[in-house]
GROMACS .gro file of C-alpha atoms in nm:
model
  194
    1MET     CA    1  -0.015   0.021   0.032
    2ASN     CA    2   0.270   0.256   0.054
    3GLN     CA    3   0.437   0.187  -0.302
    4GLU     CA    4   0.135   0.321  -0.427
    5ARG     CA    5   0.086   0.606  -0.197
    6ARG     CA    6   0.464   0.706  -0.302
    7GLU     CA    7   0.325   0.668  -0.693
    8GLN     CA    8   0.013   0.854  -0.610
    9ALA     CA    9   0.249   1.159  -0.478
   10GLN     CA   10   0.583   1.154  -0.758
   11GLY     CA   11   0.283   1.272  -0.982
   12PHE     CA   12   0.296   1.639  -0.732
   13LEU     CA   13   0.715   1.655  -0.715
   14ARG     CA   14   0.851   1.958  -0.904
   15PRO     CA   15   1.116   1.928  -1.118
   16ASP     CA   16   1.499   1.823  -0.934
   17GLU     CA   17   1.202   1.737  -0.647
   18ARG     CA   18   1.316   1.351  -0.440
   19LEU     CA   19   1.035   1.198  -0.245
   20ILE     CA   20   1.170   1.137   0.141
   21ALA     CA   21   0.848   0.956   0.259
   22THR     CA   22   0.471   0.913   0.262
   23CYS     CA   23   0.192   0.791   0.460
   24SER     CA   24  -0.175   0.727   0.488
   25TYR     CA   25  -0.364   0.974   0.737
   26GLU     CA   26  -0.712   1.040   0.860
   27LEU     CA   27  -0.803   1.348   1.113
   28GLY     CA   28  -0.751   1.238   1.425
   29PRO     CA   29  -1.041   1.236   1.707
   30GLY     CA   30  -1.148   1.594   1.834
   31VAL     CA   31  -0.992   1.765   1.548
   32PRO     CA   32  -1.240   2.055   1.480
   33VAL     CA   33  -1.409   2.099   1.181
   34PRO     CA   34  -1.336   2.458   1.008
   35PRO     CA   35  -1.596   2.685   1.073
   36GLU     CA   36  -1.829   2.753   0.747
   37ASP     CA   37  -1.745   3.124   0.626
   38LEU     CA   38  -1.333   3.029   0.600
   39LEU     CA   39  -1.466   2.770   0.381
   40ALA     CA   40  -1.524   2.739  -0.034
   41PRO     CA   41  -1.818   2.731  -0.141
   42PRO     CA   42  -1.839   2.392  -0.263
   43GLU     CA   43  -1.827   2.340  -0.650
   44PRO     CA   44  -2.105   2.113  -0.751
   45PRO     CA   45  -2.061   1.808  -0.930
   46ASP     CA   46  -2.090   1.843  -1.376
   47LEU     CA   47  -2.425   1.661  -1.299
   48GLY     CA   48  -2.541   1.882  -1.019
   49ARG     CA   49  -2.415   2.216  -1.237
   50ARG     CA   50  -2.651   2.085  -1.568
   51ILE     CA   51  -2.926   2.004  -1.326
   52GLU     CA   52  -2.907   2.335  -1.188
   53ALA     CA   53  -2.884   2.508  -1.551
   54ARG     CA   54  -3.244   2.402  -1.605
   55LEU     CA   55  -3.409   2.469  -1.281
   56PRO     CA   56  -3.528   2.815  -1.292
   57ARG     CA   57  -3.381   3.135  -1.128
   58SER     CA   58  -3.621   3.081  -0.802
   59LEU     CA   59  -3.518   2.680  -0.728
   60ARG     CA   60  -3.155   2.714  -0.861
   61GLN     CA   61  -3.088   2.958  -0.584
   62LEU     CA   62  -3.223   2.733  -0.301
   63VAL     CA   63  -3.075   2.383  -0.401
   64THR     CA   64  -2.814   2.622  -0.418
   65ARG     CA   65  -2.812   2.732  -0.111
   66GLY     CA   66  -2.881   2.442   0.090
   67HIS     CA   67  -2.567   2.272  -0.082
   68ASP     CA   68  -2.269   2.004   0.050
   69ARG     CA   69  -2.136   2.067   0.422
   70ALA     CA   70  -2.221   1.754   0.720
   71PRO     CA   71  -2.260   1.944   1.064
   72ASP     CA   72  -1.994   1.942   1.249
   73PRO     CA   73  -1.984   1.566   1.439
   74VAL     CA   74  -2.119   1.634   1.827
   75GLU     CA   75  -1.781   1.616   2.080
   76ASP     CA   76  -1.746   1.354   2.243
   77PRO     CA   77  -1.659   1.541   2.638
   78GLY     CA   78  -1.453   1.199   2.683
   79THR     CA   79  -1.214   1.235   2.331
   80ALA     CA   80  -0.994   1.514   2.478
   81HIS     CA   81  -0.951   1.257   2.820
   82THR     CA   82  -0.893   0.911   2.618
   83HIS     CA   83  -0.722   1.077   2.304
   84GLY     CA   84  -0.527   1.398   2.420
   85THR     CA   85  -0.582   1.820   2.229
   86SER     CA   86  -0.634   1.743   1.901
   87MET     CA   87  -0.541   2.091   1.739
   88GLU     CA   88  -0.336   2.371   1.858
   89GLY     CA   89  -0.357   2.727   1.701
   90GLY     CA   90  -0.625   2.922   1.607
   91TRP     CA   91  -0.738   2.945   1.249
   92GLN     CA   92  -0.531   3.225   1.093
   93SER     CA   93  -0.211   2.970   1.255
   94ALA     CA   94  -0.019   2.680   1.019
   95ALA     CA   95  -0.226   2.412   1.179
   96GLY     CA   96  -0.518   2.600   1.101
   97HIS     CA   97  -0.449   2.677   0.730
   98PHE     CA   98  -0.350   2.274   0.671
   99LEU     CA   99  -0.727   2.181   0.813
  100VAL     CA  100  -0.879   2.517   0.594
  101SER     CA  101  -0.734   2.385   0.335
  102ARG     CA  102  -0.813   1.955   0.332
  103ALA     CA  103  -1.203   2.103   0.400
  104ASN     CA  104  -1.207   2.312   0.116
  105LEU     CA  105  -1.100   1.987  -0.113
  106ARG     CA  106  -1.370   1.826   0.026
  107GLY     CA  107  -1.207   1.498  -0.056
  108SER     CA  108  -1.223   1.080   0.068
  109ALA     CA  109  -1.145   1.083   0.499
  110THR     CA  110  -0.828   0.963   0.448
  111GLY     CA  111  -0.494   1.158   0.262
  112VAL     CA  112  -0.130   1.126   0.177
  113LEU     CA  113   0.119   1.311   0.344
  114ALA     CA  114   0.426   1.331   0.121
  115VAL     CA  115   0.756   1.509   0.245
  116THR     CA  116   1.060   1.617   0.034
  117ASP     CA  117   1.330   1.743   0.000
  118ARG     CA  118   1.200   2.071   0.025
  119ARG     CA  119   0.879   2.092   0.119
  120TRP     CA  120   0.582   1.880   0.268
  121PHE     CA  121   0.208   1.809   0.060
  122GLY     CA  122  -0.116   1.677   0.165
  123LEU     CA  123  -0.311   1.486  -0.128
  124SER     CA  124  -0.668   1.355  -0.136
  125ASP     CA  125  -0.877   1.175  -0.355
  126VAL     CA  126  -1.189   1.328  -0.463
  127SER     CA  127  -1.291   1.073  -0.731
  128PRO     CA  128  -1.649   0.979  -0.751
  129LEU     CA  129  -1.713   0.686  -0.529
  130TRP     CA  130  -1.843   0.506  -0.851
  131GLN     CA  131  -1.483   0.549  -0.997
  132ALA     CA  132  -1.250   0.325  -0.913
  133THR     CA  133  -0.976   0.433  -0.979
  134PRO     CA  134  -0.792   0.764  -0.731
  135THR     CA  135  -0.838   1.084  -0.850
  136MET     CA  136  -0.554   1.261  -0.591
  137LYS     CA  137  -0.579   1.634  -0.587
  138GLN     CA  138  -0.319   1.850  -0.350
  139TYR     CA  139  -0.499   2.063  -0.099
  140TRP     CA  140  -0.192   2.176   0.052
  141GLU     CA  141   0.153   2.245   0.063
  142ALA     CA  142   0.444   2.381   0.370
  143PRO     CA  143   0.803   2.482   0.282
  144ARG     CA  144   1.017   2.176   0.547
  145SER     CA  145   1.151   2.473   0.720
  146ALA     CA  146   0.776   2.542   0.843
  147ILE     CA  147   0.738   2.209   0.989
  148ALA     CA  148   0.965   2.210   1.361
  149ALA     CA  149   0.888   1.792   1.393
  150LEU     CA  150   0.630   1.547   1.342
  151ARG     CA  151   0.584   1.371   1.668
  152ALA     CA  152   0.504   0.966   1.633
  153ASN     CA  153   0.317   0.739   1.859
  154PRO     CA  154   0.363   1.072   2.174
  155THR     CA  155   0.322   0.958   2.513
  156GLY     CA  156  -0.012   0.990   2.737
  157VAL     CA  157  -0.231   0.870   2.491
  158ALA     CA  158  -0.410   0.562   2.380
  159GLN     CA  159  -0.418   0.644   2.045
  160ARG     CA  160  -0.202   0.364   1.768
  161GLY     CA  161  -0.022   0.536   1.444
  162ARG     CA  162  -0.133   0.924   1.638
  163MET     CA  163   0.104   1.144   1.535
  164GLU     CA  164   0.101   1.505   1.572
  165ILE     CA  165   0.246   1.757   1.287
  166GLN     CA  166   0.422   2.001   1.462
  167PHE     CA  167   0.470   2.391   1.300
  168THR     CA  168   0.678   2.671   1.401
  169ASP     CA  169   0.497   2.943   1.427
  170GLY     CA  170   0.363   2.667   1.794
  171SER     CA  171   0.056   2.508   1.681
  172TRP     CA  172   0.011   2.187   1.580
  173VAL     CA  173  -0.296   1.883   1.408
  174ALA     CA  174  -0.309   1.546   1.507
  175VAL     CA  175  -0.306   1.284   1.263
  176LEU     CA  176  -0.357   0.903   1.262
  177ALA     CA  177  -0.192   0.696   1.023
  178THR     CA  178  -0.397   0.487   0.847
  179LEU     CA  179  -0.164   0.172   0.935
  180PRO     CA  180  -0.097   0.257   1.263
  181ALA     CA  181   0.319   0.053   1.194
  182GLN     CA  182   0.375   0.356   0.916
  183ALA     CA  183   0.347   0.604   1.165
  184ALA     CA  184   0.721   0.569   1.366
  185PRO     CA  185   0.888   0.514   0.999
  186PHE     CA  186   0.724   0.760   0.825
  187ALA     CA  187   0.861   1.055   1.112
  188ALA     CA  188   1.216   0.916   1.144
  189ALA     CA  189   1.181   0.923   0.766
  190ALA     CA  190   1.089   1.299   0.770
  191ALA     CA  191   1.303   1.408   1.001
  192ARG     CA  192   1.612   1.282   0.840
  193LEU     CA  193   1.734   1.588   0.638
  194ARG     CA  194   1.676   1.807   0.902
   0.00000   0.00000   0.00000
């Protein structure tokens, strides 16, 4: 599976850039959903656009106003106690920017983190459910200098595969490696070029 992630990331490399490591991940439990006013309006699917174009104007406005975005998940009071804090920093921080960029893409719940000799970037599968082959799209990137550390399996939390991306502005966000055994090797590979 990691070879497949490496191949997906290869397509997003710049000339003379070297891929160091990739890891499939999802957001940690309790990571907040960005406020609606920070998100770009969703683009309706191609079929949706064709249908909307044929609707009368008043009905079209009603349909487009009610588009997309699932409600925020109800915060379980025990989540922070069981899993630890999942984000530090406001929405204008580097961690907030990471989460807003990811939410704006509206892709798959799992994503791919990639680190190169120059930068970090995130990919998500944006293909429709009926499409078997993933269509990856980049939603975020930051220079290597913007990431202070990637801590794998931090102490004090009960999640296997947890990683904390710590940004140089002091903010951080928790993610979970899809395969928990890949968290430590990914963090070690990402730290090698520091």
